């Protein structure tokens, strides 16, 4: 199949429009970027760009024989439609977010990833369907500006599908949570690779994994893939891959996951949230950074990564400066100094050559937190019992004793589990003592 050809375009209110990232995303989606167009002006209500610029765009599309136009702005449905009307028949108009969704859609291989993409698409569509519905109602006409028949059931249909998919994703997340507990019960430490897209996470996973063990453990871990692809493209990895890693004395399961990226719209992040559960609930996070990039780019990507993590992560973080083979010692030292606040004591490696990987293994062993002991008092209610059973699933319970109104649970677990158990216990509703009624 011949590669699709795309023209990329962008409008800015002021300053210079930078097309580098959108072109890279277009290439990640499989397009050949054959033309570029920018404009500096305020947004036009009907066409987003000025109408004259859209005529120019149409001419460029004809000249370059492009199949698609990718606009690096968030456009309204009518703007998209109006631009399309000026272009040759069959030319697609995409905006930044539909493009990201297209990339995700192509890479989604597991049921979960496919559902997440579908959910994101529906969340993108919903406000558009609502806008269409309200306009159609107001104008009391069945079609609106040639956008097709207005269908009353469309909006409801989207809402129904959103809730069905969300439920299925919740069930998948529950299953994964259960699997994490089982693995902890088997004595595994869970380590997650996190970091900006294209930092080299999957390459490092392959370095650290001991392939043989995966096959030996196939029965125990049916979801362990034998491959974690690496490519010099954005969003190569979309789902998660877990492999057994050989670090020395501790039994470690290492999970690779989707890369972070800045400026993702809220609805898109929401849809992919549970993909990051393996990071949030890990015992240790390896935050991988491409150290061959300029300091400022590294800083921005580190900040984005920390923002994403700070949401829910409780595990210790080790920063990994990857791609060290592209740098000399003074360049590495300069980066360490410049970024010391964001990345204290980073470990320097090359996933490509293997340099520093043994030191990384030792570092993982050293940083893995020792299990903590904890004792919690809970009321004897259904809600509290589900917390007790969660503790059983995630740690080692030494004692569970029942009094008249309280149960005492004494257990040992990784620090992340202990703190989660504490907050679960704190959230449990306790029967209030009513001073007047009791008369005690
Ligand atoms: N020179 C050099 N290149 C590397 C190194 N590690 C990874 N790469 C390259 O960087 C690119 C991205 O690597 P991946 O392992 O796919 O990165 P990722 O973080 O998994 O990326 P996503 O899954 O897209 O988020 C690939 O072209 C790798 O070959 C390294 O240590 N040195
Ligand atoms: Mg990857």
PDB file of C-alpha atoms and ligand atoms in Angstrom, residues 196-204 229-237 256-259 322-326 349-353, ligand 1:
ATOM      1  CA  UNK A 196       8.705  10.427  27.998  1.00  0.00           C
ATOM      2  CA  UNK A 197       7.881   8.735  24.738  1.00  0.00           C
ATOM      3  CA  UNK A 198      10.980   7.599  22.791  1.00  0.00           C
ATOM      4  CA  UNK A 199      13.292   7.781  25.851  1.00  0.00           C
ATOM      5  CA  UNK A 200      14.326   4.147  25.377  1.00  0.00           C
ATOM      6  CA  UNK A 201      12.145   2.330  27.923  1.00  0.00           C
ATOM      7  CA  UNK A 202      11.450  -0.727  25.775  1.00  0.00           C
ATOM      8  CA  UNK A 203      15.113  -1.023  24.805  1.00  0.00           C
ATOM      9  CA  UNK A 204      16.046  -1.062  28.496  1.00  0.00           C
ATOM     10  CA  UNK A 229       9.279  -3.368  20.355  1.00  0.00           C
ATOM     11  CA  UNK A 230      11.540  -0.354  20.036  1.00  0.00           C
ATOM     12  CA  UNK A 231      11.333   2.141  17.261  1.00  0.00           C
ATOM     13  CA  UNK A 232      12.464   5.679  16.699  1.00  0.00           C
ATOM     14  CA  UNK A 233       8.871   6.843  16.629  1.00  0.00           C
ATOM     15  CA  UNK A 234       6.538   8.441  19.102  1.00  0.00           C
ATOM     16  CA  UNK A 235       4.269   6.050  20.994  1.00  0.00           C
ATOM     17  CA  UNK A 236       5.796   2.755  19.903  1.00  0.00           C
ATOM     18  CA  UNK A 237       4.533   1.136  23.077  1.00  0.00           C
ATOM     19  CA  UNK A 256       7.239  -1.269  30.323  1.00  0.00           C
ATOM     20  CA  UNK A 257       4.396   1.070  29.494  1.00  0.00           C
ATOM     21  CA  UNK A 258       3.110   3.930  27.362  1.00  0.00           C
ATOM     22  CA  UNK A 259       5.340   7.009  27.206  1.00  0.00           C
ATOM     23  CA  UNK A 322      19.758   6.735  28.858  1.00  0.00           C
ATOM     24  CA  UNK A 323      21.558   6.881  25.486  1.00  0.00           C
ATOM     25  CA  UNK A 324      24.891   7.593  27.192  1.00  0.00           C
ATOM     26  CA  UNK A 325      26.651   6.140  24.136  1.00  0.00           C
ATOM     27  CA  UNK A 326      25.855   9.394  22.336  1.00  0.00           C
ATOM     28  CA  UNK A 349      23.284   3.849  31.031  1.00  0.00           C
ATOM     29  CA  UNK A 350      23.001   2.910  27.396  1.00  0.00           C
ATOM     30  CA  UNK A 351      20.226   0.509  26.567  1.00  0.00           C
ATOM     31  CA  UNK A 352      21.802   0.167  23.159  1.00  0.00           C
ATOM     32  CA  UNK A 353      25.345  -0.863  24.140  1.00  0.00           C
TER      33      UNK A 353
HETATM   34  N1  LIG B   1      21.900   5.646  20.741  1.00  0.00           N
HETATM   35  C1  LIG B   1      21.003   5.064  21.518  1.00  0.00           C
HETATM   36  N2  LIG B   1      19.736   4.878  21.070  1.00  0.00           N
HETATM   37  C2  LIG B   1      18.846   4.283  21.893  1.00  0.00           C
HETATM   38  C3  LIG B   1      19.182   3.860  23.210  1.00  0.00           C
HETATM   39  N3  LIG B   1      18.086   3.331  23.787  1.00  0.00           N
HETATM   40  C4  LIG B   1      17.099   3.422  22.874  1.00  0.00           C
HETATM   41  N4  LIG B   1      17.552   3.984  21.727  1.00  0.00           N
HETATM   42  C5  LIG B   1      16.763   4.265  20.523  1.00  0.00           C
HETATM   43  O1  LIG B   1      15.748   5.204  20.832  1.00  0.00           O
HETATM   44  C6  LIG B   1      14.549   4.915  20.121  1.00  0.00           C
HETATM   45  C7  LIG B   1      13.392   4.742  21.079  1.00  0.00           C
HETATM   46  O2  LIG B   1      13.590   3.581  21.851  1.00  0.00           O
HETATM   47  P1  LIG B   1      12.382   2.785  22.526  1.00  0.00           P
HETATM   48  O3  LIG B   1      12.991   1.740  23.375  1.00  0.00           O
HETATM   49  O4  LIG B   1      11.373   2.409  21.517  1.00  0.00           O
HETATM   50  O5  LIG B   1      11.786   3.956  23.418  1.00  0.00           O
HETATM   51  P2  LIG B   1      10.447   3.953  24.296  1.00  0.00           P
HETATM   52  O6  LIG B   1      10.737   4.831  25.461  1.00  0.00           O
HETATM   53  O7  LIG B   1      10.019   2.568  24.582  1.00  0.00           O
HETATM   54  O8  LIG B   1       9.446   4.699  23.313  1.00  0.00           O
HETATM   55  P3  LIG B   1       7.805   4.645  23.242  1.00  0.00           P
HETATM   56  O9  LIG B   1       7.377   3.236  23.411  1.00  0.00           O
HETATM   57  O10 LIG B   1       7.537   5.195  21.892  1.00  0.00           O
HETATM   58  O11 LIG B   1       7.313   5.543  24.331  1.00  0.00           O
HETATM   59  C8  LIG B   1      14.858   3.661  19.297  1.00  0.00           C
HETATM   60  O12 LIG B   1      15.239   4.064  17.999  1.00  0.00           O
HETATM   61  C9  LIG B   1      16.022   3.031  20.037  1.00  0.00           C
HETATM   62  O13 LIG B   1      16.834   2.251  19.193  1.00  0.00           O
HETATM   63  C10 LIG B   1      20.539   4.070  23.640  1.00  0.00           C
HETATM   64  O14 LIG B   1      20.965   3.751  24.762  1.00  0.00           O
HETATM   65  N5  LIG B   1      21.390   4.673  22.755  1.00  0.00           N
END
